[in-house]
CSV table of C-alpha atoms in Angstrom, one decimal:
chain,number,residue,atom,x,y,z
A,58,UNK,CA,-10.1,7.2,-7.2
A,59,UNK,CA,-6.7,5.4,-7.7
A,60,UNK,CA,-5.1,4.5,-4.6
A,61,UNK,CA,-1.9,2.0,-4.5
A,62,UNK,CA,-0.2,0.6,-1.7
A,63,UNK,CA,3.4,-0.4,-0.7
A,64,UNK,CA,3.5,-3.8,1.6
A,65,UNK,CA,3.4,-2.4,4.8
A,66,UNK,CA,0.1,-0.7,5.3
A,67,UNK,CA,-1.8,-3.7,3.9
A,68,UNK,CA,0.5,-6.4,6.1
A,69,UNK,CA,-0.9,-4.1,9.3
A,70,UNK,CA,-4.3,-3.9,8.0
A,71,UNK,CA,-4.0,-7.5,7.9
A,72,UNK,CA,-2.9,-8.4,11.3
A,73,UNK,CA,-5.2,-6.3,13.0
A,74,UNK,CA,-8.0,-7.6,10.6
A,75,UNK,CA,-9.2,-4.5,9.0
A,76,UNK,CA,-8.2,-4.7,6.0
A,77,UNK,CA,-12.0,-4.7,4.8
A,78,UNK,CA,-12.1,-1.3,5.4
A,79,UNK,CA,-9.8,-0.6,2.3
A,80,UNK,CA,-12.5,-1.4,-0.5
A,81,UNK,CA,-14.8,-0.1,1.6
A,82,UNK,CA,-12.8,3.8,2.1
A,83,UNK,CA,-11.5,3.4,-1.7
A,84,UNK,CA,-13.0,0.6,-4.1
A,85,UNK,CA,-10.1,-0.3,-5.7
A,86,UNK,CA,-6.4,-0.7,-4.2
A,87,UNK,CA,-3.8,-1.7,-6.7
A,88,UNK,CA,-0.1,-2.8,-6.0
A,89,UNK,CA,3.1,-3.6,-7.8
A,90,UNK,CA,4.1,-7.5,-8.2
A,91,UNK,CA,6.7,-6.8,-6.1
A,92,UNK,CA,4.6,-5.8,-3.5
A,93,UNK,CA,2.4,-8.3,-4.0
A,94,UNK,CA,5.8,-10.8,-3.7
A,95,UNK,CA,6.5,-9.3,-0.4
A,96,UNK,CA,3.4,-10.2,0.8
A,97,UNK,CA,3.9,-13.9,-0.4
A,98,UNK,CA,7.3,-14.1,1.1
A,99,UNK,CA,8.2,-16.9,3.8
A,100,UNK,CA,9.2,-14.3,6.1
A,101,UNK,CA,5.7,-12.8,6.0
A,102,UNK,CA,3.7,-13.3,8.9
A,103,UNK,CA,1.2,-16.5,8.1
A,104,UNK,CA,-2.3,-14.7,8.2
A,105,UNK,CA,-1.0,-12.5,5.7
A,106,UNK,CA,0.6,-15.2,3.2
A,107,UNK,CA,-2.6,-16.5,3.4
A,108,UNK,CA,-4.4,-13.5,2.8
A,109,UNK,CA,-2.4,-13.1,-0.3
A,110,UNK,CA,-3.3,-16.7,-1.6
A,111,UNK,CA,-6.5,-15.6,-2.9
A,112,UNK,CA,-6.7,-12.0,-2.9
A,113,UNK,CA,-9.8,-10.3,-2.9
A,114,UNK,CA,-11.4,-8.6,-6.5
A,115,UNK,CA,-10.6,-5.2,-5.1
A,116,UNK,CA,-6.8,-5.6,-5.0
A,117,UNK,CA,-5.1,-5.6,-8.8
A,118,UNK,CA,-1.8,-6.8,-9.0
A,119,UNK,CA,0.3,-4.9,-11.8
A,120,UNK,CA,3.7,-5.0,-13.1
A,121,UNK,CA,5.8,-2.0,-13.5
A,122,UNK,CA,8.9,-1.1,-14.1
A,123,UNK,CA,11.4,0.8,-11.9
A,124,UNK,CA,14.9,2.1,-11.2
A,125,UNK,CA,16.6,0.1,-8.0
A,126,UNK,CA,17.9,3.5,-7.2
A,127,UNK,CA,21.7,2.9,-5.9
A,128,UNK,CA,22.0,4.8,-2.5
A,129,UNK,CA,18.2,5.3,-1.6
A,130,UNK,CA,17.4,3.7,1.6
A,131,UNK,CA,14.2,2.6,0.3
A,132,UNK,CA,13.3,-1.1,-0.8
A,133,UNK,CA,12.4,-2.7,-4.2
A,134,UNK,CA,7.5,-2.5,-2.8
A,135,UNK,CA,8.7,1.5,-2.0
A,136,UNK,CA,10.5,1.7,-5.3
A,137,UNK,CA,7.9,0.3,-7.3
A,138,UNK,CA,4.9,1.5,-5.3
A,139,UNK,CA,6.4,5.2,-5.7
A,140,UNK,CA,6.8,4.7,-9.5
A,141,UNK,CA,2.9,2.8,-9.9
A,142,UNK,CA,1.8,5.8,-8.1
A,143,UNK,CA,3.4,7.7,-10.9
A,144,UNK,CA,2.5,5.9,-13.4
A,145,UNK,CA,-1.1,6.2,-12.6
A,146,UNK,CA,-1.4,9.1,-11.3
A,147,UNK,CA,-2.7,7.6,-8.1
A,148,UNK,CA,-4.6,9.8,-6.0
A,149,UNK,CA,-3.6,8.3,-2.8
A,150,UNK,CA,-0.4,6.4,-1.8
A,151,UNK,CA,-0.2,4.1,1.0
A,152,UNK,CA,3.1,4.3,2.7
A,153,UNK,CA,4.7,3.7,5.9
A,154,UNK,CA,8.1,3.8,5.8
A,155,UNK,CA,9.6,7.6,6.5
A,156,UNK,CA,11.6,7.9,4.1
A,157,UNK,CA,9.2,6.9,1.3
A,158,UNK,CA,6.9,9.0,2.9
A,159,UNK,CA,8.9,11.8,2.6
A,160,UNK,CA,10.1,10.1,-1.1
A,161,UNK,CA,6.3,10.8,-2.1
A,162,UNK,CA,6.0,14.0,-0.7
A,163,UNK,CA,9.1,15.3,-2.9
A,164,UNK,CA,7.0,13.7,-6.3
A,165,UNK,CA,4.4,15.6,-5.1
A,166,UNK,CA,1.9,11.8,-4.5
A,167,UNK,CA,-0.4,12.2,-1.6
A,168,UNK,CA,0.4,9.7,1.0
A,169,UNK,CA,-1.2,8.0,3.7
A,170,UNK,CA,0.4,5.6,5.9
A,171,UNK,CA,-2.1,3.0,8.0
A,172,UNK,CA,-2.6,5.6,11.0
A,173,UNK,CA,-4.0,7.9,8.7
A,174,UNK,CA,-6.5,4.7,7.2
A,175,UNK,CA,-7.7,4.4,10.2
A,176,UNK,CA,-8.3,8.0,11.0
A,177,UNK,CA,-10.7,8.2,7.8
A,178,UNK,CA,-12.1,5.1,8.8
A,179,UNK,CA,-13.0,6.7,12.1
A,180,UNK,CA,-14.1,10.1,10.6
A,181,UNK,CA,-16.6,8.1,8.3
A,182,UNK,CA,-17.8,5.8,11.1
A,183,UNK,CA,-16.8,3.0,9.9
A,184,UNK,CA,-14.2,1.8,13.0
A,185,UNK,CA,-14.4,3.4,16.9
A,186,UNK,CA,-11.1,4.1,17.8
């Protein structure tokens, strides 16, 4: 299965320390560099720049290339997650922004924001919401 993610679901995941229960719904997550950047940035929150100093074997870190679509209301980790999903045909795209939502919807990429993680993870027993 290839799943990638944009910044947001993994920054959540993070915070409320479940983000263990990635590898364990899908294996392998894998995210742009600018989503990886994100993550890094100063204005992340500290548990999650720290997260992101040594990532885990399960998350992959690739570069890709993408428009920076003039207009779009979506940022550079949608733009690029939306196009890695592309590129990969990625089976599952982890999104929680609306509008990329609705941006993966129109490519025809499944999406799942962190709501819908967590719903899995409850339907295989793996949280109790």
């Amino acid at each position: 299965m290839i799943v990638v993610s944009d910044t947001t679901p993994l920054n959540y995941l993070i915070l409320i320390e479940q983000i263990d229960l990635l590898p364990r719904l899908y294996g392998q997550v894998i995210v742009p560099t600018t989503v990886a950047d994100e993550l890094r940035h100063l204005g992340a929150p500290a548990s999650v720049r720290a997260w992101m100093a040594n990532p885990p074997a399960w998350l992959e870190i690739r570069d890709v290339d993408f428009d920076e679509e003039s207009g779009t209301l979506l940022d550079a980790g949608e733009l690029a997650a939306l196009a890695l999903a592309e590129l990969l045909h990625a089976n599952i795209l982890l999104m929680d922004d609306r509008k990329g939502y609705e941006e993966a919807v129109r490519r025809n990429l499944r999406a799942v924001g962190t709501l819908g993680v967590l719903a899995e993870a409850a339907s295989q027993k793996l949280i109790d919401l």
